[in-house]
Amino acid sequence: MTRSTTAHGRDVVAASSAEVIGTSVLERTDADEQLEPEQELMTINLGPHHPATHGVLRLLVSLQGETVIDLKPIMGYVHTGIEKNCEDKSYWKVIPFVERMDYLSYFFNMEAFVGCVERMLELDIPPRAKYLRVIHMELNRLHSHLVWLGTSALDLGAMSMFFYCFRERDRILDLFEMSTGQRMHTRYFQVGGVFEDIPVGFERKVREFTSEFPSRIDQYEALLTNNEIFLQRTKGVGIVSRERLLELGVTGPLLRAAGEPWDLRKADPYLSYGDFEFNIPVGTVGDGWDRFRCRVQEMRESTRIIEQALDGLPEGPVLANDRKIVLPPRHELSTSMEALIHHFKLVTEGFRVPPGEAYYAIESPRGELGCFVLADGSAKPARVHFRDPSFVNLQSFRDMCVGEYVADLIQNLAMLDPILGGIDR
Amino acid sequence: MPDAPGLELVAAELNKAHPGSVLGTYHDRGQACLIAGPEQIREILAWLRDTPGQEYTFLASVHGVDYLPAEPRFGVHYELLNMARVERLRVRAAVADPGGEQLPEVPSVCDEWPTADHQEREVYDFFGIVFRGHPDLRRILMPEDYVGWPQRRDFPMGGEPVIFTNTEREVPGWYA
């Protein structure tokens, strides 16, 4: 078989079929060669509304038969200009705004922003507030991982997991409702502490939950860990080496599953994470299975942190004492003239932050969530930027999928756990 | 974080290795920052990554800032992280606005730090800063036919035309 064309300005001469197999599909298509139907390239569009894309993510996938040979994510479908809008709000009005970015980790978004502003103000918050923040953030991590586990298992056909996970998730939302008044987007953290002390009975409810939750994790594991279908779908799928993940800036459970024990709660203990004893689960291979195991183990560790935080919960105020920055507690308004004046000033105008810029990073359920704030000395930030872990982690998706089957693409996306609200902001 | 004298040492060594690369430093509220000329940004990041004793290997974040009315107007921030020492260092490329229709330019670091790919596209999308050498510099979050650089400080808030029910007959191209 001999063929001669002038593709790319040079002759492609194939003397034998053995040589033809060696050249790439693209070259062979350019060379007008007759390909078998399963060898032809097909570009398909996945999303933005495919249910398995975990949000409005669109993927342009080039397939050769069933094998993914290229992939491009296209996003921006839920971009709402939150960062721009923050520049038009006083600092404390930004808090409910940024919560709505990554809608599964709202306490983390709040902590990233509030912590960054506290760093700029050099404001230290009372120990009780730190502990309450930790309790709520770890409950939020459980909530986020439960939604991930339920939907990911659903993608792989495990329908019942979805209901089990959402049963426990609902209990966490009930706890949030009890302490903050809202199930999602609570605006519980403020610059200087938390909005209110936890109500009577909250601690008992959380303890009931944490004592029961490990047995629920056992149930999830009983359903999935030795499930033949689940094992076959996840084992050895979507492996990206640890070096490549670090180059791509990937953090969180994805990086830990590849064997890198990097967790900001341990490495750079913000709030009161230094007080607690917990482990960082790491994987070995970095496939879908390791990612699943890491997150499930993280849920156990989070439960331990919550219990320790409840045990050691210090007494005292939940708000810093600086009334120039912190909204005065409700009861002071009816007895103190100064509190009323400052409440009025803070609500109408807000506090001013001295000029400067700061970057503050925390460990969200998906990795390093960084917040950058530029202050120009006024009561509104001049720039708010969020380094969202989903946005950065999504770059590793191509490496996970290329060369594997299109069915594994769905599994890889599920184990990547991107939240499009956070990616698009 | 390197402390204030440590930051000056880093800046002096960098200026020795690449003369004129560091334009300034500041150390504020525990955070260290090197201000650099945009053209030397690749050399600076590579030096900070490869020099023994520095080893800021992890590029945590790339983002743009508009310092209007200050000059130079734009900043592209590279948040570096040394994972072994848990030290962060910010490098700010100070980018001047060439004015008019011209867009400011910064060399892309995308080939050596692949994590910068999406983030440089985001900076381009919102600030109109062109990353020279980026393989695929397109808008990433805004629609691809969008005109303007929305995160610039002189871009108006709420400038999008909205069609209300009572004015929809007057808006051209909408009604009939």
CSV table of C-alpha atoms in Angstrom, one decimal, chain A residues 72-73 75-76 79 83-85 87-88 119-120 122 244 246-251 255 262 264 267-268 354-359 361 368 372 374 376 381-383 385 387 391-392 395 423-425, chain B residues 1 26 28-29 31 33 58-67 77 79 81-83 86 88 90 92 113-119 122 126-127 136 138 140-142 150-153 155-157:
chain,number,residue,atom,x,y,z
A,72,LYS,CA,-11.2,21.3,26.6
A,73,PRO,CA,-13.4,22.6,29.5
A,75,MET,CA,-16.9,27.6,31.7
A,76,GLY,CA,-18.4,30.9,32.6
A,79,HIS,CA,-20.4,33.9,36.0
A,83,GLU,CA,-15.7,39.9,42.5
A,84,LYS,CA,-16.7,43.1,40.7
A,85,ASN,CA,-19.8,43.5,42.8
A,87,GLU,CA,-15.9,46.4,45.0
A,88,ASP,CA,-19.2,48.3,45.4
A,119,ARG,CA,-5.4,40.1,58.9
A,120,MET,CA,-5.6,43.6,57.3
A,122,GLU,CA,-4.7,43.1,62.6
A,244,ARG,CA,2.3,16.9,37.6
A,246,LEU,CA,1.9,20.2,41.9
A,247,GLU,CA,2.9,21.8,38.6
A,248,LEU,CA,-0.8,22.3,37.8
A,249,GLY,CA,-1.4,23.9,41.2
A,250,VAL,CA,-3.8,21.2,42.4
A,251,THR,CA,-4.5,21.1,46.1
A,255,LEU,CA,-3.2,16.1,45.8
A,262,TRP,CA,-0.3,18.8,52.2
A,264,LEU,CA,-3.2,23.9,55.3
A,267,ALA,CA,0.9,23.1,57.6
A,268,ASP,CA,-0.3,26.6,58.6
A,354,PRO,CA,-6.1,50.9,56.4
A,355,PRO,CA,-4.6,50.8,52.9
A,356,GLY,CA,-2.8,47.6,51.9
A,357,GLU,CA,-3.2,44.2,50.5
A,358,ALA,CA,-3.3,40.7,51.9
A,359,TYR,CA,-3.7,37.1,50.8
A,361,ALA,CA,-5.5,30.9,52.3
A,368,GLU,CA,-6.5,25.9,48.9
A,372,PHE,CA,-6.9,38.5,48.1
A,374,LEU,CA,-6.8,45.2,48.3
A,376,ASP,CA,-7.6,51.7,49.6
A,381,PRO,CA,-12.6,46.9,49.2
A,382,ALA,CA,-10.8,48.1,46.0
A,383,ARG,CA,-10.3,44.5,44.9
A,385,HIS,CA,-10.2,38.0,44.4
A,387,ARG,CA,-8.4,31.7,44.3
A,391,PHE,CA,-11.0,26.6,39.1
A,392,VAL,CA,-7.4,25.6,39.5
A,395,GLN,CA,-6.8,22.2,34.8
A,423,ILE,CA,-15.2,28.3,39.2
A,424,ASP,CA,-17.3,30.9,37.6
A,425,ARG,CA,-17.8,33.2,40.6
B,1,MET,CA,6.9,34.4,55.2
B,26,TYR,CA,7.3,45.9,50.9
B,28,ASP,CA,3.2,44.7,55.5
B,29,ARG,CA,1.2,42.9,58.2
B,31,GLN,CA,3.3,39.5,54.2
B,33,CYS,CA,6.1,41.3,48.4
B,58,PHE,CA,4.5,26.1,44.2
B,59,LEU,CA,2.6,28.9,42.3
B,60,ALA,CA,-0.5,29.2,44.4
B,61,SER,CA,-2.3,31.9,42.6
B,62,VAL,CA,-2.1,34.4,39.8
B,63,HIS,CA,-4.4,37.4,39.8
B,64,GLY,CA,-4.7,40.9,38.5
B,65,VAL,CA,-5.2,44.1,40.3
B,66,ASP,CA,-6.0,47.6,39.0
B,67,TYR,CA,-4.4,50.2,41.2
B,77,HIS,CA,0.3,39.1,41.4
B,79,GLU,CA,1.5,34.1,45.1
B,81,LEU,CA,4.6,29.1,48.3
B,82,ASN,CA,7.5,27.1,49.7
B,83,MET,CA,5.8,24.0,50.9
B,86,VAL,CA,5.4,27.0,54.6
B,88,ARG,CA,4.6,32.6,51.1
B,90,ARG,CA,4.2,37.6,46.6
B,92,ARG,CA,3.9,41.7,41.8
B,113,TRP,CA,4.1,26.9,35.5
B,114,PRO,CA,1.1,25.1,33.9
B,115,THR,CA,-1.1,26.2,36.7
B,116,ALA,CA,-1.0,29.8,35.3
B,117,ASP,CA,-2.9,28.7,32.2
B,118,HIS,CA,-6.5,29.3,33.4
B,119,GLN,CA,-5.5,32.1,35.7
B,122,GLU,CA,-8.8,35.1,33.8
B,126,PHE,CA,-11.1,40.9,33.3
B,127,PHE,CA,-8.2,43.4,33.0
B,136,ASP,CA,-4.6,29.8,24.2
B,138,ARG,CA,-9.1,33.7,25.1
B,140,ILE,CA,-12.6,32.3,30.0
B,141,LEU,CA,-15.5,33.5,32.2
B,142,MET,CA,-17.1,36.3,30.2
B,150,PRO,CA,-15.0,44.5,33.4
B,151,GLN,CA,-12.7,44.3,36.4
B,152,ARG,CA,-10.9,47.6,35.6
B,153,ARG,CA,-11.7,50.3,38.1
B,155,PHE,CA,-15.4,50.1,34.0
B,156,PRO,CA,-18.9,51.1,35.3
B,157,MET,CA,-20.9,49.0,37.7
